[in-house]
Coordinates of N, CA and C in Angstrom, one line a residue:
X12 N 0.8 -1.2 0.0 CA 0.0 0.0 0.0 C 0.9 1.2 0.0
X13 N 0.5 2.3 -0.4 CA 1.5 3.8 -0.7 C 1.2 4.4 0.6
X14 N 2.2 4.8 1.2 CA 1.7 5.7 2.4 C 1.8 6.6 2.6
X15 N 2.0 7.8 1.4 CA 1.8 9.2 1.3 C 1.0 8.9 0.3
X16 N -0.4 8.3 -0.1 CA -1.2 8.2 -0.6 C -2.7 9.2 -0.6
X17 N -3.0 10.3 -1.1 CA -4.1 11.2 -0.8 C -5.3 11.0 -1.6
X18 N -6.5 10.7 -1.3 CA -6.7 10.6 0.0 C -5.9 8.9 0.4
X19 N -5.7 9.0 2.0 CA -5.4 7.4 2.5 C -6.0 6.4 2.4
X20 N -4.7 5.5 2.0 CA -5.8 4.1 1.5 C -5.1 3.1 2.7
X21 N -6.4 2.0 2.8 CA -6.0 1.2 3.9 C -7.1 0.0 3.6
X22 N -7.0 -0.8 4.1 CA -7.2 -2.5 3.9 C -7.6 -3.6 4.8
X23 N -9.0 -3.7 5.0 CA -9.9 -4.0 6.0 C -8.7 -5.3 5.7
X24 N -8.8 -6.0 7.0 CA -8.2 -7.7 6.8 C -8.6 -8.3 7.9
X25 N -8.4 -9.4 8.3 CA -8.4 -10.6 9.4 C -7.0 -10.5 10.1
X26 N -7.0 -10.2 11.0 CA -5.8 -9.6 11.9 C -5.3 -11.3 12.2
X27 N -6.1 -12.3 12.6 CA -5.3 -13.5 13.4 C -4.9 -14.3 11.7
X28 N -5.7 -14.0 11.2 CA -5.1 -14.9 9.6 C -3.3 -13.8 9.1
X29 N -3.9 -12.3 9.2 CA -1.8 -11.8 9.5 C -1.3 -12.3 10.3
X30 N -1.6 -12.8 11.5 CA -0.4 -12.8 12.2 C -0.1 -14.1 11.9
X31 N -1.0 -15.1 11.4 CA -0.3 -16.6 11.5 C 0.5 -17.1 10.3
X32 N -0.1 -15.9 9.1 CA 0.8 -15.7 8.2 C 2.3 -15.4 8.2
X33 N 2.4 -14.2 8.9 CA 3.6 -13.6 9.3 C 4.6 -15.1 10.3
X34 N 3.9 -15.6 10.9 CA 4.5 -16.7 11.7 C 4.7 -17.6 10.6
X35 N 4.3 -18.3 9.5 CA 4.2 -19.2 8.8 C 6.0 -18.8 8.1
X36 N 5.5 -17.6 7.3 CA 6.6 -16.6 6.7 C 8.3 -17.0 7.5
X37 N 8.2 -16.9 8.8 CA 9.4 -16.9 10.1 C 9.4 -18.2 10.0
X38 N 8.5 -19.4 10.3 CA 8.8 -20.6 10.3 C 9.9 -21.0 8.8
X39 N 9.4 -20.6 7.9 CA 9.7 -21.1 6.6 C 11.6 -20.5 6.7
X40 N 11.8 -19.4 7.0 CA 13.1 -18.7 7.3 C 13.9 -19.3 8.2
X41 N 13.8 -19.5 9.1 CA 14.1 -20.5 10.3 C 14.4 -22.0 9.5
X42 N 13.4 -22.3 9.0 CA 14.0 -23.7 8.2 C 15.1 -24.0 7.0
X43 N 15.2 -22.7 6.5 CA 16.2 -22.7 5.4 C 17.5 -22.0 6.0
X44 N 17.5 -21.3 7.2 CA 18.9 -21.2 7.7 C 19.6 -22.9 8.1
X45 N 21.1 -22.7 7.6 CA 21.6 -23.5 7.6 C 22.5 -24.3 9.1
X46 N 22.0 -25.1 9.9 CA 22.5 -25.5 11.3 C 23.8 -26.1 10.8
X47 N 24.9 -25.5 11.9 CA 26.5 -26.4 11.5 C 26.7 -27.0 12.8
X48 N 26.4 -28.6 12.5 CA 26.6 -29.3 13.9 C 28.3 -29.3 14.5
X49 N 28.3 -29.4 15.6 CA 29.4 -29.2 16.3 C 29.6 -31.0 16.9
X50 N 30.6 -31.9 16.6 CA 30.7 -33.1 17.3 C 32.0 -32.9 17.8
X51 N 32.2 -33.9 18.9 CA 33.0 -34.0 19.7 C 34.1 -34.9 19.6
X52 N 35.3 -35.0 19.5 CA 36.1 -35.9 20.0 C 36.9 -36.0 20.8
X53 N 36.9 -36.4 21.7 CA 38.0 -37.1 23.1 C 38.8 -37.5 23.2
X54 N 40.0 -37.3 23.0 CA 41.5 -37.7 23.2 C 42.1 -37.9 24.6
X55 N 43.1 -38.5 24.7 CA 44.1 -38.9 26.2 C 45.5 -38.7 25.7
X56 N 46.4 -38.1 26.5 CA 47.6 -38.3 26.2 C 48.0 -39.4 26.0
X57 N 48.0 -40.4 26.7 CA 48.5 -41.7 26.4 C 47.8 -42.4 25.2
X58 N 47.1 -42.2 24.4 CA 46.6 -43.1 23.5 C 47.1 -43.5 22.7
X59 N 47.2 -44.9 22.5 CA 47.5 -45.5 21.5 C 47.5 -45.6 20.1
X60 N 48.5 -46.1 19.3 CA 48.2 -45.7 17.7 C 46.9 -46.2 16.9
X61 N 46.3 -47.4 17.8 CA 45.5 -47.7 17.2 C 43.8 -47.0 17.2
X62 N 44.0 -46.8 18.8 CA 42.9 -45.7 18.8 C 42.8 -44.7 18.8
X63 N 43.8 -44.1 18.1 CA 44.4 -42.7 17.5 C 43.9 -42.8 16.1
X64 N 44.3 -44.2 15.3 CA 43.4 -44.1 14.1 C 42.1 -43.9 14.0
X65 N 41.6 -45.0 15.0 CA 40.4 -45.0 14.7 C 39.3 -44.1 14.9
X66 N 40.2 -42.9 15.9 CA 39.1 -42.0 16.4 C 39.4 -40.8 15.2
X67 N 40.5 -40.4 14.8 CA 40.6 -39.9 13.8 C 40.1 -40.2 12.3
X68 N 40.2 -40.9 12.0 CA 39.1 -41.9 11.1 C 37.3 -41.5 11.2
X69 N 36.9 -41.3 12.5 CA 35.6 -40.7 12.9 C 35.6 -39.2 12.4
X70 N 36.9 -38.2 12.9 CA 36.8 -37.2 12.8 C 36.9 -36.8 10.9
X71 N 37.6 -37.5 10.2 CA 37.5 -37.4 9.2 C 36.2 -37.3 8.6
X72 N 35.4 -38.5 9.0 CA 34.1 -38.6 8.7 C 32.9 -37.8 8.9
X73 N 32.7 -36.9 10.0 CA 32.7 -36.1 11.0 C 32.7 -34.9 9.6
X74 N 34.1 -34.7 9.5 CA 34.5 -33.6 8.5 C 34.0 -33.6 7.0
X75 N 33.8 -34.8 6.4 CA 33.3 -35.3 5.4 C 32.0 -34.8 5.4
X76 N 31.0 -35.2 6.3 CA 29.7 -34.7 6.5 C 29.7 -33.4 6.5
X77 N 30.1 -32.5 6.6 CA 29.9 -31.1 6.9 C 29.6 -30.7 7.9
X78 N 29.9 -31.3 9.3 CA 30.0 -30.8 10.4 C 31.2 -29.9 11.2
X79 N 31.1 -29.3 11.9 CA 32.4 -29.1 12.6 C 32.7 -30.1 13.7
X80 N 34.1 -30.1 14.0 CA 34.5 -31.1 15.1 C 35.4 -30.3 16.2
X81 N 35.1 -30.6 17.2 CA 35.6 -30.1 18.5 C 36.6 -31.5 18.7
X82 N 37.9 -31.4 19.2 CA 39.0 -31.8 19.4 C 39.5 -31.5 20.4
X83 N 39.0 -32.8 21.5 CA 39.5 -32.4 22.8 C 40.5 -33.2 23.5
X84 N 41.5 -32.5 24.3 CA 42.4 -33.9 24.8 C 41.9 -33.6 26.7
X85 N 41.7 -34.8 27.2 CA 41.7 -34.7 28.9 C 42.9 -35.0 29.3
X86 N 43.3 -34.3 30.3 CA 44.3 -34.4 31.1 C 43.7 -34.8 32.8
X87 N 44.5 -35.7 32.8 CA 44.5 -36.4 34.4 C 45.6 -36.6 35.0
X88 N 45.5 -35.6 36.6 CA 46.5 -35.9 37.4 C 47.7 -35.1 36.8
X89 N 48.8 -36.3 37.1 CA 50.3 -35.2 36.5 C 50.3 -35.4 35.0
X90 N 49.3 -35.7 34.3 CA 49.4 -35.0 33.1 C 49.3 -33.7 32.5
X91 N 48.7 -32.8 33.8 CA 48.6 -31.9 33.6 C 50.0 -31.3 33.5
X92 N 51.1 -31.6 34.0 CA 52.5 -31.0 34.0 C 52.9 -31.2 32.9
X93 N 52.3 -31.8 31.4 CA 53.0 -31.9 30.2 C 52.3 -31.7 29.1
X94 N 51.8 -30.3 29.3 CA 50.6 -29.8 27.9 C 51.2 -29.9 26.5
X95 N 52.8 -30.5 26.7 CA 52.8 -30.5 25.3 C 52.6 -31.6 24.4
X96 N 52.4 -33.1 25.4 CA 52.2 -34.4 24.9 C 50.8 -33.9 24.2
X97 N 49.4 -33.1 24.6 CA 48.2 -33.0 24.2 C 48.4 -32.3 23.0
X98 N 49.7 -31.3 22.9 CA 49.6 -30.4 22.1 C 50.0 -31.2 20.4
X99 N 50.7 -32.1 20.7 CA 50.9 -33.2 19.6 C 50.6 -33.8 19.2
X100 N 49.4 -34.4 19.7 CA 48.4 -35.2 19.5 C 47.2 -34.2 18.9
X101 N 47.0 -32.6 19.1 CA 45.9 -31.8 18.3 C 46.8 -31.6 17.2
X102 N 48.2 -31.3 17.2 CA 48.9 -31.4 15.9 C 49.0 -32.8 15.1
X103 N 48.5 -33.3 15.1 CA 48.6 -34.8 14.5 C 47.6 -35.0 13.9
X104 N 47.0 -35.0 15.0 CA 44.9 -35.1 13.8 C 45.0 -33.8 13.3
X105 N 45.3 -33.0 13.5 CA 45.4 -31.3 12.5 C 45.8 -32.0 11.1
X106 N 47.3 -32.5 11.2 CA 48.0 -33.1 9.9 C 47.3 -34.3 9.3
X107 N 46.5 -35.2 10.0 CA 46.0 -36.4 9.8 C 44.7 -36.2 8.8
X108 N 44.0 -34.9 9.5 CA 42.7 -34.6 8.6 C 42.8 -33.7 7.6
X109 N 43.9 -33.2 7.5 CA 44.2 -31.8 6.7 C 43.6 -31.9 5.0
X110 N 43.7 -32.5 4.6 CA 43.1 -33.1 3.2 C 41.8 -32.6 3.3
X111 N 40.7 -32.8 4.3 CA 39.7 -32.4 4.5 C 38.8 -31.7 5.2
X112 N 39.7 -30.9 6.1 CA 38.8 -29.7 7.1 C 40.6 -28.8 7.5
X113 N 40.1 -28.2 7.8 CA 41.4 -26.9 8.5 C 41.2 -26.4 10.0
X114 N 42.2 -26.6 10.3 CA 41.9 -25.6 12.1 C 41.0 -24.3 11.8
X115 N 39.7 -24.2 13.0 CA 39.4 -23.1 12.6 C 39.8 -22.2 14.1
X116 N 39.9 -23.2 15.3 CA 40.6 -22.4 16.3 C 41.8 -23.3 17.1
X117 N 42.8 -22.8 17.2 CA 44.3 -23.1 17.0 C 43.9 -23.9 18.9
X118 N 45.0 -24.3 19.2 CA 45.1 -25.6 20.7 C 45.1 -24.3 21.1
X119 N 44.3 -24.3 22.4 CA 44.4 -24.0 23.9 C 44.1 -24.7 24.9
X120 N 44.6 -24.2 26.2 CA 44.0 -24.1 26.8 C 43.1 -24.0 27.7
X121 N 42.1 -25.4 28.3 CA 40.7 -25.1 29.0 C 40.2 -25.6 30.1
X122 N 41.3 -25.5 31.3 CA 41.1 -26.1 32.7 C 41.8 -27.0 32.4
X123 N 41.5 -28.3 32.6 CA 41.9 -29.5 32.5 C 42.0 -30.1 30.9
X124 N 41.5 -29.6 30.0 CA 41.3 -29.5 28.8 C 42.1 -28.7 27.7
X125 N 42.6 -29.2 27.0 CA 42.8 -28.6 25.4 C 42.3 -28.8 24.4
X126 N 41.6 -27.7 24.0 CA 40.7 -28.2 23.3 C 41.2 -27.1 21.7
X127 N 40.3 -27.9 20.4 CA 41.0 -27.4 19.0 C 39.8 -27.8 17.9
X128 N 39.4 -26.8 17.2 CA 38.1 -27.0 16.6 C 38.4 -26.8 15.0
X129 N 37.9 -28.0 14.5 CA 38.6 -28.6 13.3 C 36.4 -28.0 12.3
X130 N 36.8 -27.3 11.2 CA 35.8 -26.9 10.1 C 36.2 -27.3 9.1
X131 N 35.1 -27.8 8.0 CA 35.2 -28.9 6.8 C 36.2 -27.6 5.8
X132 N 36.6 -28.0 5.0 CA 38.2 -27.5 4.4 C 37.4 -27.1 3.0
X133 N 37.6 -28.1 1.9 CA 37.3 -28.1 0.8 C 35.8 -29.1 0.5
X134 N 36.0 -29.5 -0.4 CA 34.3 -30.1 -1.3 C 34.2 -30.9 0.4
X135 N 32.6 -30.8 0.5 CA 32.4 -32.5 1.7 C 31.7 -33.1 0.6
X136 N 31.8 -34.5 1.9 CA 31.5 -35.8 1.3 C 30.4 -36.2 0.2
X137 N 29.3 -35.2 0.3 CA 28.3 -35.4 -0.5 C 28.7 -34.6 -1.8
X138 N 29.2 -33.8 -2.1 CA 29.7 -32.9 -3.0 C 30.8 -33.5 -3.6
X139 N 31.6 -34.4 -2.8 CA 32.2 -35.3 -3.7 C 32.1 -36.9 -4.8
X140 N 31.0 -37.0 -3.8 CA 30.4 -38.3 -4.3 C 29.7 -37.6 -5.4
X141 N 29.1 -36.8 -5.3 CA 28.3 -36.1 -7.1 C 29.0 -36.0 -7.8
X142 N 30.5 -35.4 -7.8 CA 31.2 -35.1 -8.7 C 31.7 -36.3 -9.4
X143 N 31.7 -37.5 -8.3 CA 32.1 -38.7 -9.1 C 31.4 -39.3 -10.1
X144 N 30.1 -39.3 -9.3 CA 28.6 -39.8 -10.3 C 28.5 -39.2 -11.1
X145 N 29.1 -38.0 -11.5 CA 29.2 -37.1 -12.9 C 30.3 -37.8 -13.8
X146 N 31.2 -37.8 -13.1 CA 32.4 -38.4 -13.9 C 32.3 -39.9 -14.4
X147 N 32.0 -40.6 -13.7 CA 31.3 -41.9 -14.0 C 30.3 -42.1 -15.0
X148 N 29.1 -41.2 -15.1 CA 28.3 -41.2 -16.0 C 28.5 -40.4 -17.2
X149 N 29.8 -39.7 -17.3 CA 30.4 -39.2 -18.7 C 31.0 -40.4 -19.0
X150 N 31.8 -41.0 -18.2 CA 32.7 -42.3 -18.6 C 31.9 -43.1 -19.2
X151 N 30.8 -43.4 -18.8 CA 29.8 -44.5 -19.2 C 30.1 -43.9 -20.2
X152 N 29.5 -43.3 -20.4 CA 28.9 -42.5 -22.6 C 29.8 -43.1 -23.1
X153 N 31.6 -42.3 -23.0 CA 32.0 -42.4 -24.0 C 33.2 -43.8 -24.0
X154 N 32.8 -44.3 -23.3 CA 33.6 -45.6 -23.1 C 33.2 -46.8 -23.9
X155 N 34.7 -47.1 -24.7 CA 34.1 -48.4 -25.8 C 34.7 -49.6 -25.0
X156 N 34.3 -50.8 -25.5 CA 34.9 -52.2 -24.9 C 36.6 -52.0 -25.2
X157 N 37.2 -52.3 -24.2 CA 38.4 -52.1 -24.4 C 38.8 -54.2 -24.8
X158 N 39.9 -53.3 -25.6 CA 40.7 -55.3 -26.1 C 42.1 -54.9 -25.4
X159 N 42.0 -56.4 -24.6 CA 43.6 -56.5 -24.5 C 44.3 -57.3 -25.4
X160 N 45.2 -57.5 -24.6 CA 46.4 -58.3 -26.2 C 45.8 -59.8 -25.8
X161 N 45.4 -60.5 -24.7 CA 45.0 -61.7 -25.0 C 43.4 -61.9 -25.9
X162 N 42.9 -60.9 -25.6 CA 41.8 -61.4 -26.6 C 42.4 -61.0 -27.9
X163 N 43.0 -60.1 -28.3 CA 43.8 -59.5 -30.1 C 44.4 -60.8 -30.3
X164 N 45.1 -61.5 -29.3 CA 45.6 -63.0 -29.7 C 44.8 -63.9 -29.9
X165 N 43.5 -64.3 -28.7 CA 42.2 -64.9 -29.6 C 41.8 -64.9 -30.7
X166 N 41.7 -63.4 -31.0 CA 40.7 -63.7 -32.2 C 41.8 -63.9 -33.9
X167 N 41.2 -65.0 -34.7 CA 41.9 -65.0 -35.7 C 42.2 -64.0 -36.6
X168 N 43.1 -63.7 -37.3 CA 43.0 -62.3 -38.1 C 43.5 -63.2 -39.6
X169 N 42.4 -62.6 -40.6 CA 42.8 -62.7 -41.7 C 43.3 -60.9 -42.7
X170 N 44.3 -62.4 -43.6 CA 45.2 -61.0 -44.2 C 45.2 -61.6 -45.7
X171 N 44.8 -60.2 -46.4 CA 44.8 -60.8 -47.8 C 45.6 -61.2 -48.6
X172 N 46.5 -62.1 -49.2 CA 47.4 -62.2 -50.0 C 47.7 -62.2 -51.4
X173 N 48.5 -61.3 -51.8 CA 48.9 -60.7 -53.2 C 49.6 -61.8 -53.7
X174 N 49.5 -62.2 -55.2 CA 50.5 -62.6 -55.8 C 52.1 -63.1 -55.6
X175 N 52.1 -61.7 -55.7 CA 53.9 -61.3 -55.6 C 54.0 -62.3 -53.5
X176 N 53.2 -61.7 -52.8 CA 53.4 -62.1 -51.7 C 53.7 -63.8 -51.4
X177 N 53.0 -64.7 -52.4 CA 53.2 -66.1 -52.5 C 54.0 -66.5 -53.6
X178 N 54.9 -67.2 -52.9 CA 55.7 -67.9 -53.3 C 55.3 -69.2 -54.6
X179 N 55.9 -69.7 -55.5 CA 55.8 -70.5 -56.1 C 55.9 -71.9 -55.1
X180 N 55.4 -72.8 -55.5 CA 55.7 -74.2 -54.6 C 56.8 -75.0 -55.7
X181 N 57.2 -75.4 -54.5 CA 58.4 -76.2 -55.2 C 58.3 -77.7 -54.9
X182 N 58.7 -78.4 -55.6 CA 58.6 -79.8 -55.0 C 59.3 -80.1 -54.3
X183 N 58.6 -81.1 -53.5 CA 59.8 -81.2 -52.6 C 60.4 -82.8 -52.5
X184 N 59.7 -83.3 -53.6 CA 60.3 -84.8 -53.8 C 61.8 -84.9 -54.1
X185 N 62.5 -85.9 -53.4 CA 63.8 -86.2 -54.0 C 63.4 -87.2 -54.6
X186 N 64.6 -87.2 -56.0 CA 64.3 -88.2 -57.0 C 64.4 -89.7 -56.4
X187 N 63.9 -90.5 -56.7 CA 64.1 -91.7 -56.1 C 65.5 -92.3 -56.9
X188 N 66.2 -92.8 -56.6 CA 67.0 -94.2 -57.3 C 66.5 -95.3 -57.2
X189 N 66.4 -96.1 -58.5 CA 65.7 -97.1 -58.5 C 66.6 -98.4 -59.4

């Protein structure tokens, strides 16, 4: 409506049908904002290489999805006197995941805690898998049956032959003595 309009114009309506509209409008807004989950992972100084893969292997996955990951190490006891064992172990999954997310806040410090928050890097996981299905489905098109050399050796090959190319036959009898 114009609101330096002369004379003023205005617009009998249903006041509870605006407002539930207007709320409909917010709900719809609210739904298309994009939530970035935050997951956790738990580290120990002492941990072993095996469950160092494997929990990093999560966080990968974690990163793949388009999540962010929180990267935490606990310290117990007199572990606390050696922040730098934790600090090598957030540097490790840093280097471990790096292919797929990037530090987005660097090791500190958090009471008993160091904690390091790892955000997805380049393409995630779903954006990669498309890109393959694309590439795969161009490959399909233009891909012919490929021959290796054992089947080129299967199959018989004929070759036409010229004149000049064949030889006269010769006999091959020796005379007899009789």
């Amino acid at each position: 409506m114009a609101d330096k309009a002369d004379p003023p114009v205005c617009r009998i309506m249903d006041y509870g049908k605006f407002k539930y509209e207007q709320s409909q409008r917010a709900k719809e807004s609210r739904k298309k904002a994009t939530h970035v989950l935050v997951k956790e992972m738990k580290y120990r100084p002492k941990i072993g290489p095996g469950d160092f893969a494997t929990k990093t292997r999560k966080v990968e996955a974690f990163l793949g999805d388009g999540s962010k990951v929180k990267v935490t190490i606990m310290f117990r006891g007199r572990e606390m006197q050696h922040p730098e064992l934790g600090r090598r172990i957030l540097d490790n999954v840093a280097e471990a995941v790096s292919h797929v997310g990037r530090v987005e806040v660097y090791p500190k410090q958090d009471g008993r805690n160091m904690i390091m928050v790892l955000v997805p890097g380049q393409a995630t996981r779903k954006q990669r898998e498309a890109a393959a299905d694309r590439r795969e489905a161009d490959q399909a098109l233009t891909v012919e049956e490929p021959t290796t050399e054992a089947e080129m050796a299967e199959e018989p090959t004929v070759e036409e032959q010229t004149p000049e190319d064949v030889a006269p036959e010769e006999s091959t009898t020796e005379p007899t003595s009789a």
